[in-house]
PDB file of C-alpha atoms in Angstrom:
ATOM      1  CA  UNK A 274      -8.258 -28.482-100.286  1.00  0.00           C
ATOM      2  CA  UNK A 275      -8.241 -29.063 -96.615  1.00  0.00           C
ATOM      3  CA  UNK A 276      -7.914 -32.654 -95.399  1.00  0.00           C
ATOM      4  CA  UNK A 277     -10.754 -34.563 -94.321  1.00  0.00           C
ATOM      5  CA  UNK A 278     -11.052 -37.471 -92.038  1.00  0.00           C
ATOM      6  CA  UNK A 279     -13.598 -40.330 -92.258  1.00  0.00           C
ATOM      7  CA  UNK A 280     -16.483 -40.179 -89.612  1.00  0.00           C
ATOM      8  CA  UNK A 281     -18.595 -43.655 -89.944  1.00  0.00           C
ATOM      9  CA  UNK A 282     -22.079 -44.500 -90.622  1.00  0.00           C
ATOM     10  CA  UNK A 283     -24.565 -41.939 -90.178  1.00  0.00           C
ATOM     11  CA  UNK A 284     -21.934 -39.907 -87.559  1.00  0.00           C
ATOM     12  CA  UNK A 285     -23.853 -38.373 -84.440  1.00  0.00           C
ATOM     13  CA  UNK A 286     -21.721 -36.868 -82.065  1.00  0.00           C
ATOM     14  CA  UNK A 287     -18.407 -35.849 -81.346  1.00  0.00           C
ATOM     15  CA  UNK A 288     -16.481 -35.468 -78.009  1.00  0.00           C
ATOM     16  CA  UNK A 289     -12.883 -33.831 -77.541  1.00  0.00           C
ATOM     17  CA  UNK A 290     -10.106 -34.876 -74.722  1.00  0.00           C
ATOM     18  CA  UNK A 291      -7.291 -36.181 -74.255  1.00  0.00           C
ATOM     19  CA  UNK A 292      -8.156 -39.489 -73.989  1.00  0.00           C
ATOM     20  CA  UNK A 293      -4.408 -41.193 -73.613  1.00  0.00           C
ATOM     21  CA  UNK A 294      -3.010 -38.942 -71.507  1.00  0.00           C
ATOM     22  CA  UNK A 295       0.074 -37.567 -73.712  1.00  0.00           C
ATOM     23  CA  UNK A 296      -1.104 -33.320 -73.450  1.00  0.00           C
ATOM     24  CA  UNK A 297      -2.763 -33.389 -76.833  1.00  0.00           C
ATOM     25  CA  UNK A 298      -6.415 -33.047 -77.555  1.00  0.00           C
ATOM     26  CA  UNK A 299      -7.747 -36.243 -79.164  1.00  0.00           C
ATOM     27  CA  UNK A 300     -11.472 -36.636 -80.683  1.00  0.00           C
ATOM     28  CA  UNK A 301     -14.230 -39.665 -80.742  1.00  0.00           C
ATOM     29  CA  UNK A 302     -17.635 -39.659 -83.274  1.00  0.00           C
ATOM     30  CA  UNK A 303     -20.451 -41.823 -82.332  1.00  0.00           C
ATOM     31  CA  UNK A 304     -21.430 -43.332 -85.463  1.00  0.00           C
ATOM     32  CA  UNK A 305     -25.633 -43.900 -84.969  1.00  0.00           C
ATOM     33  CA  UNK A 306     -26.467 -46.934 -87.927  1.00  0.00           C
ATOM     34  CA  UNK A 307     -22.994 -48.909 -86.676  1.00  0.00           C
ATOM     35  CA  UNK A 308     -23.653 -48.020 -83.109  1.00  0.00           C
ATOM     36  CA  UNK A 309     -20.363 -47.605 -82.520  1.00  0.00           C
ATOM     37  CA  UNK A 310     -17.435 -45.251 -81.225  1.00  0.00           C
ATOM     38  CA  UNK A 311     -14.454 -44.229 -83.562  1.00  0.00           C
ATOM     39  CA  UNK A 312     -11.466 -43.029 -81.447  1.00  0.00           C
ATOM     40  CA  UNK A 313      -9.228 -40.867 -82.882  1.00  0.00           C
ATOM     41  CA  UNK A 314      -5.619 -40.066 -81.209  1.00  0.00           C
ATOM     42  CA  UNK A 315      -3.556 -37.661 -81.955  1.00  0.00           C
ATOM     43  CA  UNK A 316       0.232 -38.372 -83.183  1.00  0.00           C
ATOM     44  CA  UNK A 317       3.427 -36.472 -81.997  1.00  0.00           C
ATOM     45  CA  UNK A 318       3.253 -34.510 -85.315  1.00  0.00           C
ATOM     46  CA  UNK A 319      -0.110 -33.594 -84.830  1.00  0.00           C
ATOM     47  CA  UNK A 320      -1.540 -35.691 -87.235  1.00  0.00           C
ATOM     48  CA  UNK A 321      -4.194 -38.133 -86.005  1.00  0.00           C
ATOM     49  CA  UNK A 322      -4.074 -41.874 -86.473  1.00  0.00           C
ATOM     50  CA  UNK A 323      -6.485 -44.083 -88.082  1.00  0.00           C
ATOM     51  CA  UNK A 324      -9.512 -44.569 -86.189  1.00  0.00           C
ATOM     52  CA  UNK A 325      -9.850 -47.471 -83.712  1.00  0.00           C
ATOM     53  CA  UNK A 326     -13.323 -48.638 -83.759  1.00  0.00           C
ATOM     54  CA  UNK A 327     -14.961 -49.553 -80.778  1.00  0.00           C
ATOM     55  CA  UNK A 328     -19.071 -51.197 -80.609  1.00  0.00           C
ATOM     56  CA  UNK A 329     -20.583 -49.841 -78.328  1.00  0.00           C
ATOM     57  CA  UNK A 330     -21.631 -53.767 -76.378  1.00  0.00           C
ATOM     58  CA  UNK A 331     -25.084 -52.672 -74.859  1.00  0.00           C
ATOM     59  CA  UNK A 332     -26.490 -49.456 -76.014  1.00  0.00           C
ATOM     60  CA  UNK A 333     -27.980 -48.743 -79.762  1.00  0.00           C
ATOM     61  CA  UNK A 334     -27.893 -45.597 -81.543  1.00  0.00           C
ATOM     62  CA  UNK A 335     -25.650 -43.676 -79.593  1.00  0.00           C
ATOM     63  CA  UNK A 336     -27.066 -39.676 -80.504  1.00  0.00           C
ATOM     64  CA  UNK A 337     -24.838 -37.664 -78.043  1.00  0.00           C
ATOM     65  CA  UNK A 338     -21.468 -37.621 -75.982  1.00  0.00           C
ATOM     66  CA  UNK A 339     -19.691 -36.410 -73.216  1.00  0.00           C
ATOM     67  CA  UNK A 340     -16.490 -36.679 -71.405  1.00  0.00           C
ATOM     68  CA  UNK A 341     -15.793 -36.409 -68.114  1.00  0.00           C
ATOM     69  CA  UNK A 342     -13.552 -38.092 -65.145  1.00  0.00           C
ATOM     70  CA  UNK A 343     -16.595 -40.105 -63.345  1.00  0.00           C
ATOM     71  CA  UNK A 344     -14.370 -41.197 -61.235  1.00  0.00           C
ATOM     72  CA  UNK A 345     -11.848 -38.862 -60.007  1.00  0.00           C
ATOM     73  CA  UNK A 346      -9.027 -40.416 -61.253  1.00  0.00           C
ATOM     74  CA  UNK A 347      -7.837 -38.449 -63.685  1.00  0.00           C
ATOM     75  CA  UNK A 348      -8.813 -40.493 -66.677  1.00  0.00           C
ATOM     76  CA  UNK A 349     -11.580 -39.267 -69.054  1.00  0.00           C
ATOM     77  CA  UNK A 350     -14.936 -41.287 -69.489  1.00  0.00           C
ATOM     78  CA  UNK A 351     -17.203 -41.471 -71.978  1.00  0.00           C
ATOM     79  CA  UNK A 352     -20.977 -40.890 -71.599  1.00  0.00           C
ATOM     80  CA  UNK A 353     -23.294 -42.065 -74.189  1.00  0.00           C
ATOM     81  CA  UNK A 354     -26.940 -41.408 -75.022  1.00  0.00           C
ATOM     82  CA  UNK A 355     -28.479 -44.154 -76.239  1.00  0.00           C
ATOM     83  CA  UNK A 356     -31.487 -43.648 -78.228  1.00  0.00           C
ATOM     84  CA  UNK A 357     -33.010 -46.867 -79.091  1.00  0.00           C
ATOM     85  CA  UNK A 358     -32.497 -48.534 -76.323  1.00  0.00           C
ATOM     86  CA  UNK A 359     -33.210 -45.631 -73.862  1.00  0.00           C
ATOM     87  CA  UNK A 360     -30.269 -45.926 -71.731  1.00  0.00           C
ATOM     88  CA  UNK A 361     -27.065 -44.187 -71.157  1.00  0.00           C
ATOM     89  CA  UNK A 362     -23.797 -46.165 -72.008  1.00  0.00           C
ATOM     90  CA  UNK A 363     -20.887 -45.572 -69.935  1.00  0.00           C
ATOM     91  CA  UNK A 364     -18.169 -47.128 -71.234  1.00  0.00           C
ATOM     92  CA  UNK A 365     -14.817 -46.146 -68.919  1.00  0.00           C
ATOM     93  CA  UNK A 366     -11.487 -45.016 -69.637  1.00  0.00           C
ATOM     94  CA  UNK A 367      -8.189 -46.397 -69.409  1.00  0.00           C
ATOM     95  CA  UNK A 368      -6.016 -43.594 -69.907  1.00  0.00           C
ATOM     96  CA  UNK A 369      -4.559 -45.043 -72.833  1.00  0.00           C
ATOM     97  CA  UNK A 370      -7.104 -44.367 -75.618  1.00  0.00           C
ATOM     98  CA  UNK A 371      -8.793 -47.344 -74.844  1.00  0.00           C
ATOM     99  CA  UNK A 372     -11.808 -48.128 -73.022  1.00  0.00           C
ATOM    100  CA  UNK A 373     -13.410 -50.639 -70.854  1.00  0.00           C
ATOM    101  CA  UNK A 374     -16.770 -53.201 -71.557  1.00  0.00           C
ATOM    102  CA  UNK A 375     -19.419 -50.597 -71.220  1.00  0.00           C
ATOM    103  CA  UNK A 376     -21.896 -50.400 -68.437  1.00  0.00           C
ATOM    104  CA  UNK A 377     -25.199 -48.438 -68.659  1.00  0.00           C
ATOM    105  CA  UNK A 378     -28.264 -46.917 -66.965  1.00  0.00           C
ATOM    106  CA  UNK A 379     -31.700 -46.975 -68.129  1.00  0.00           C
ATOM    107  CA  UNK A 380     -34.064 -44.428 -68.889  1.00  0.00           C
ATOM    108  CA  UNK A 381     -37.758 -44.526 -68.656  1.00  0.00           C
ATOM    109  CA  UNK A 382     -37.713 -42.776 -72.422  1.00  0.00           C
ATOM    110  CA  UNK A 383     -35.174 -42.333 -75.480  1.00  0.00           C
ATOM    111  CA  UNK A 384     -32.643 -39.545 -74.133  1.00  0.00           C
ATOM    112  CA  UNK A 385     -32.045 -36.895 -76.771  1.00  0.00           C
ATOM    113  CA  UNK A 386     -29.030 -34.861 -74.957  1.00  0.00           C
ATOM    114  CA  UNK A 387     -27.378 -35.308 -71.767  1.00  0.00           C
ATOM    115  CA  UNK A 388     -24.544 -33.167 -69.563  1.00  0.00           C
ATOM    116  CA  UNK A 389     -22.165 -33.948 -67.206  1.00  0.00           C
ATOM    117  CA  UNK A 390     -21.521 -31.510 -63.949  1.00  0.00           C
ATOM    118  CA  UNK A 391     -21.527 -31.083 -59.929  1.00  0.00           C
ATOM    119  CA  UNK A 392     -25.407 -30.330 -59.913  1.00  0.00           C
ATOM    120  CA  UNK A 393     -25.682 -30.913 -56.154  1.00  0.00           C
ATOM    121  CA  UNK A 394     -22.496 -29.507 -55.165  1.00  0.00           C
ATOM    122  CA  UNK A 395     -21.145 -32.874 -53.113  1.00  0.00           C
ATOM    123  CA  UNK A 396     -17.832 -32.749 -54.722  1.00  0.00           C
ATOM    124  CA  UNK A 397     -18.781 -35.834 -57.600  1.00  0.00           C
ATOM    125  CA  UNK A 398     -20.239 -35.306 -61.387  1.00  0.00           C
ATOM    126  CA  UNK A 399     -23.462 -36.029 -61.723  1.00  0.00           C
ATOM    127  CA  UNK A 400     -25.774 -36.886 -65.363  1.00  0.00           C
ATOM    128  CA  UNK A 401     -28.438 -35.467 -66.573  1.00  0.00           C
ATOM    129  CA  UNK A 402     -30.282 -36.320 -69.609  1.00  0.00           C
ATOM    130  CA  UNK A 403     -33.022 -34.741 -71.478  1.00  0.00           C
ATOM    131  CA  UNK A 404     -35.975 -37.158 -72.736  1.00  0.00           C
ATOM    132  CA  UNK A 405     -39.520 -37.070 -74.740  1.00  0.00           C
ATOM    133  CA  UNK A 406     -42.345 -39.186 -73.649  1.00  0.00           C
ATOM    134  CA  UNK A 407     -43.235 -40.785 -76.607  1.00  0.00           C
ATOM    135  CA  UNK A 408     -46.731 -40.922 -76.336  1.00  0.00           C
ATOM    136  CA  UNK A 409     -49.150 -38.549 -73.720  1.00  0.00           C
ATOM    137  CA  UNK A 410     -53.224 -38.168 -73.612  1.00  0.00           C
ATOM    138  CA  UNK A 411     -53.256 -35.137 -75.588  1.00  0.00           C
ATOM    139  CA  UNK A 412     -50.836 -36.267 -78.184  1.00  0.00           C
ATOM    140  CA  UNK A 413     -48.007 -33.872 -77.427  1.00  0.00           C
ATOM    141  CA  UNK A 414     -44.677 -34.579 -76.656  1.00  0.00           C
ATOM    142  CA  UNK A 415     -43.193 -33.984 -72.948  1.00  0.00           C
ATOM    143  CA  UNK A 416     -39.782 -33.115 -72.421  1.00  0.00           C
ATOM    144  CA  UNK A 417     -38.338 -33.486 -69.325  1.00  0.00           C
ATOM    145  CA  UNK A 418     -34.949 -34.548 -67.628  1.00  0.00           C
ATOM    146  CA  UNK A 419     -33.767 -37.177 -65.362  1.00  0.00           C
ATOM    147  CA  UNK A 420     -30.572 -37.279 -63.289  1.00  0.00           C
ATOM    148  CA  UNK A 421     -27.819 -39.596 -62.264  1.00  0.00           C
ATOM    149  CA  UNK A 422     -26.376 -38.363 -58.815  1.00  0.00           C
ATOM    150  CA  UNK A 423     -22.948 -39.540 -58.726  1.00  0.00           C
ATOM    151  CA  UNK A 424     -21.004 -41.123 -56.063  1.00  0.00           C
ATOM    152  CA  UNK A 425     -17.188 -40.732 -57.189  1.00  0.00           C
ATOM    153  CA  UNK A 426     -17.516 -44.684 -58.347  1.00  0.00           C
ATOM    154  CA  UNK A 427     -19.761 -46.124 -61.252  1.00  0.00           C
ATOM    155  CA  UNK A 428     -21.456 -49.293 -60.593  1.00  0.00           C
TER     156      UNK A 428
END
């Protein structure tokens, strides 16, 4: 029987990186009913630790990940969609497997994905998230996508 780790309540998403900095590949799931974030790290022997949990402290419902050095410092950063509260949480790294409070931007809707790349080419990561309007005259739903230019900093 292969071995089988433990994902949390009602597990969403999962993100891969090496989130301490020691050359191995470590793994997070975003657990949606808990809304929280369990961290997994990687041991010397390749075996991973127990899970550090980690609530998310302003988002609900995280639905999607992504990792990515926001600030061009080498360390990895999480970015979180946040379903019911219609933001994305952004909670940044220390390069130890740990992570700071989170901060977050709002959304006009409930994001469902989101990605993480250079879209305007100025040298800093930018976010962009897909949405659907909730409600529309003709009863439909709308998807469309709104973007986070980034600026080598969060605020």
């Amino acid at each position: 029987m292969r071995t089988s780790l433990a994902g949390g309540s009602y597990p969403t998403a999962v993100v891969t990186g090496d989130f301490n900095r020691d050359g191995r590949l470590d793994f997070i799931v975003a657990n949606g009913d808990t809304s929280d974030l369990w961290i997994y790290l990687v041991n010397g022997d390749n075996a991973f630790r127990l899970p550090r949990i980690v609530p998310l402290s302003k988002g609900l419902s995280p639905i999607f990940l992504a990792a990515a050095d926001l600030r061009g410092n080498g360390t990895l950063d999480l970015i979180v969609a946040e379903f019911d509260t219609s933001t994305v949480g952004l909670p940044l790294g220390n390069g130890d497997g740990t992570f700071g409070y989170e901060q977050s931007l709002t959304l006009p809707d409930a994001p469902a994905a989101l990605v993480v790349n250079d879209f305007n080419n100025d040298g800093k990561l930018d976010i962009a998230t897909v949405m659907v309007t909730t409600v529309t005259p003709t009863g439909y739903a709308v998807p469309y996508v709104a973007t986070f230019f980034g600026h080598g900093g969060v605020t």
